[in-house]
PDB file of C-alpha atoms in Angstrom:
ATOM      1  CA  MET C   1     146.101  38.907 121.328  1.00 62.00           C
ATOM      2  CA  SER C   2     147.416  40.610 118.214  1.00 71.00           C
ATOM      3  CA  ARG C   3     145.513  43.350 116.503  1.00 81.00           C
ATOM      4  CA  THR C   4     144.794  42.909 112.846  1.00 84.00           C
ATOM      5  CA  ARG C   5     143.534  45.701 110.674  1.00 85.00           C
ATOM      6  CA  VAL C   6     140.606  44.821 108.489  1.00 82.00           C
ATOM      7  CA  LYS C   7     139.586  46.669 105.376  1.00 81.00           C
ATOM      8  CA  VAL C   8     135.964  46.340 104.314  1.00 80.00           C
ATOM      9  CA  VAL C   9     135.150  47.071 100.708  1.00 78.00           C
ATOM     10  CA  LEU C  10     131.520  47.387  99.685  1.00 79.00           C
ATOM     11  CA  ASN C  11     130.336  46.561  96.240  1.00 83.00           C
ATOM     12  CA  ARG C  12     128.665  49.811  95.173  1.00 78.00           C
ATOM     13  CA  GLU C  13     126.140  48.110  92.909  1.00 79.00           C
ATOM     14  CA  SER C  14     125.107  45.643  95.625  1.00 80.00           C
ATOM     15  CA  VAL C  15     124.695  48.414  98.200  1.00 76.00           C
ATOM     16  CA  ARG C  16     122.613  50.392  95.732  1.00 72.00           C
ATOM     17  CA  GLU C  17     120.318  47.445  95.053  1.00 74.00           C
ATOM     18  CA  GLN C  18     120.090  46.060  98.580  1.00 77.00           C
ATOM     19  CA  LEU C  19     119.826  49.300 100.570  1.00 75.00           C
ATOM     20  CA  LEU C  20     119.022  52.273  98.415  1.00 75.00           C
ATOM     21  CA  HIS C  21     116.265  50.509  96.448  1.00 77.00           C
ATOM     22  CA  ASN C  22     115.034  48.273  99.258  1.00 83.00           C
ATOM     23  CA  ARG C  23     111.247  48.715  99.197  1.00 85.00           C
ATOM     24  CA  GLN C  24     110.755  47.348 102.733  1.00 88.00           C
ATOM     25  CA  LEU C  25     113.403  49.672 104.168  1.00 86.00           C
ATOM     26  CA  LEU C  26     111.995  52.699 102.338  1.00 87.00           C
ATOM     27  CA  ASP C  27     108.455  51.807 103.486  1.00 91.00           C
ATOM     28  CA  GLU C  28     109.616  51.659 107.107  1.00 92.00           C
ATOM     29  CA  VAL C  29     111.474  54.975 106.946  1.00 89.00           C
ATOM     30  CA  GLN C  30     108.574  56.661 105.151  1.00 91.00           C
ATOM     31  CA  SER C  31     106.122  55.385 107.741  1.00 93.00           C
ATOM     32  CA  GLN C  32     108.239  56.751 110.600  1.00 92.00           C
ATOM     33  CA  VAL C  33     108.754  60.149 108.982  1.00 92.00           C
ATOM     34  CA  GLU C  34     105.069  60.492 108.058  1.00 93.00           C
ATOM     35  CA  GLY C  35     104.095  59.663 111.625  1.00 92.00           C
ATOM     36  CA  MET C  36     106.361  62.372 112.996  1.00 89.00           C
ATOM     37  CA  ALA C  37     105.260  64.830 110.282  1.00 90.00           C
ATOM     38  CA  ASN C  38     101.761  64.833 111.767  1.00 89.00           C
ATOM     39  CA  VAL C  39     102.940  67.458 114.290  1.00 85.00           C
ATOM     40  CA  HIS C  40     102.466  70.188 111.668  1.00 86.00           C
ATOM     41  CA  PRO C  41     100.308  70.210 108.507  1.00 90.00           C
ATOM     42  CA  ALA C  42     102.931  72.183 106.537  1.00 90.00           C
ATOM     43  CA  ILE C  43     105.407  69.275 106.631  1.00 90.00           C
ATOM     44  CA  LYS C  44     105.249  67.254 103.427  1.00 92.00           C
ATOM     45  CA  VAL C  45     106.747  63.784 103.012  1.00 93.00           C
ATOM     46  CA  TYR C  46     107.245  61.969  99.746  1.00 90.00           C
ATOM     47  CA  ARG C  47     109.320  59.192  98.239  1.00 89.00           C
ATOM     48  CA  ASN C  48     111.876  60.077  95.611  1.00 82.00           C
ATOM     49  CA  THR C  49     113.009  57.151  93.528  1.00 74.00           C
ATOM     50  CA  ASP C  50     115.448  57.952  90.796  1.00 71.00           C
ATOM     51  CA  ARG C  51     117.866  55.810  88.851  1.00 67.00           C
ATOM     52  CA  GLU C  52     120.637  55.653  91.446  1.00 68.00           C
ATOM     53  CA  ARG C  53     118.854  55.566  94.775  1.00 71.00           C
ATOM     54  CA  GLY C  54     115.553  55.774  96.530  1.00 78.00           C
ATOM     55  CA  ASN C  55     115.021  58.150  99.416  1.00 85.00           C
ATOM     56  CA  ILE C  56     112.374  59.684 101.592  1.00 88.00           C
ATOM     57  CA  VAL C  57     112.111  63.457 101.463  1.00 88.00           C
ATOM     58  CA  ALA C  58     110.585  65.666 104.148  1.00 89.00           C
ATOM     59  CA  THR C  59     110.064  69.343 103.394  1.00 90.00           C
ATOM     60  CA  ILE C  60     109.084  72.143 105.716  1.00 88.00           C
ATOM     61  CA  PRO C  61     108.642  75.871 105.002  1.00 88.00           C
ATOM     62  CA  MET C  62     111.403  78.038 106.480  1.00 87.00           C
ATOM     63  CA  SER C  63     108.856  80.049 108.462  1.00 87.00           C
ATOM     64  CA  VAL C  64     107.761  76.875 110.274  1.00 83.00           C
ATOM     65  CA  GLU C  65     111.346  75.708 110.766  1.00 82.00           C
ATOM     66  CA  ASP C  66     112.294  79.137 112.143  1.00 83.00           C
ATOM     67  CA  ALA C  67     109.361  79.075 114.547  1.00 84.00           C
ATOM     68  CA  HIS C  68     110.212  75.544 115.716  1.00 80.00           C
ATOM     69  CA  ARG C  69     114.002  75.645 115.440  1.00 81.00           C
ATOM     70  CA  GLY C  70     115.426  72.236 114.593  1.00 81.00           C
ATOM     71  CA  LEU C  71     112.103  70.443 114.091  1.00 82.00           C
ATOM     72  CA  LEU C  72     113.102  68.727 110.858  1.00 81.00           C
ATOM     73  CA  THR C  73     116.546  67.779 112.168  1.00 83.00           C
ATOM     74  CA  ASP C  74     114.963  66.368 115.307  1.00 84.00           C
ATOM     75  CA  MET C  75     112.484  64.311 113.280  1.00 83.00           C
ATOM     76  CA  LEU C  76     115.136  62.832 111.035  1.00 79.00           C
ATOM     77  CA  SER C  77     117.435  62.024 113.938  1.00 86.00           C
ATOM     78  CA  LYS C  78     114.689  59.831 115.444  1.00 87.00           C
ATOM     79  CA  VAL C  79     114.317  57.562 112.406  1.00 85.00           C
ATOM     80  CA  ARG C  80     115.439  54.031 113.239  1.00 84.00           C
ATOM     81  CA  ILE C  81     116.343  51.294 110.828  1.00 77.00           C
TER      82      ILE C  81
END
């Protein structure tokens, strides 16, 4: 069997509309992050929707992050799409 290289080119505008502004996808990610954020009351989660993309933001004070090293990274690594 011969190997053929394939180049995939994404249409930036389509990706922006279908993924980065996908309400259902953002709702799912926000729900997961908010559920995990319940481990500490200092963790705040909000949705940021600007002109180019929508995203879910989780913030944590450095004192909490220092006390629980890697908490935010661990939370975000568990998000599944």
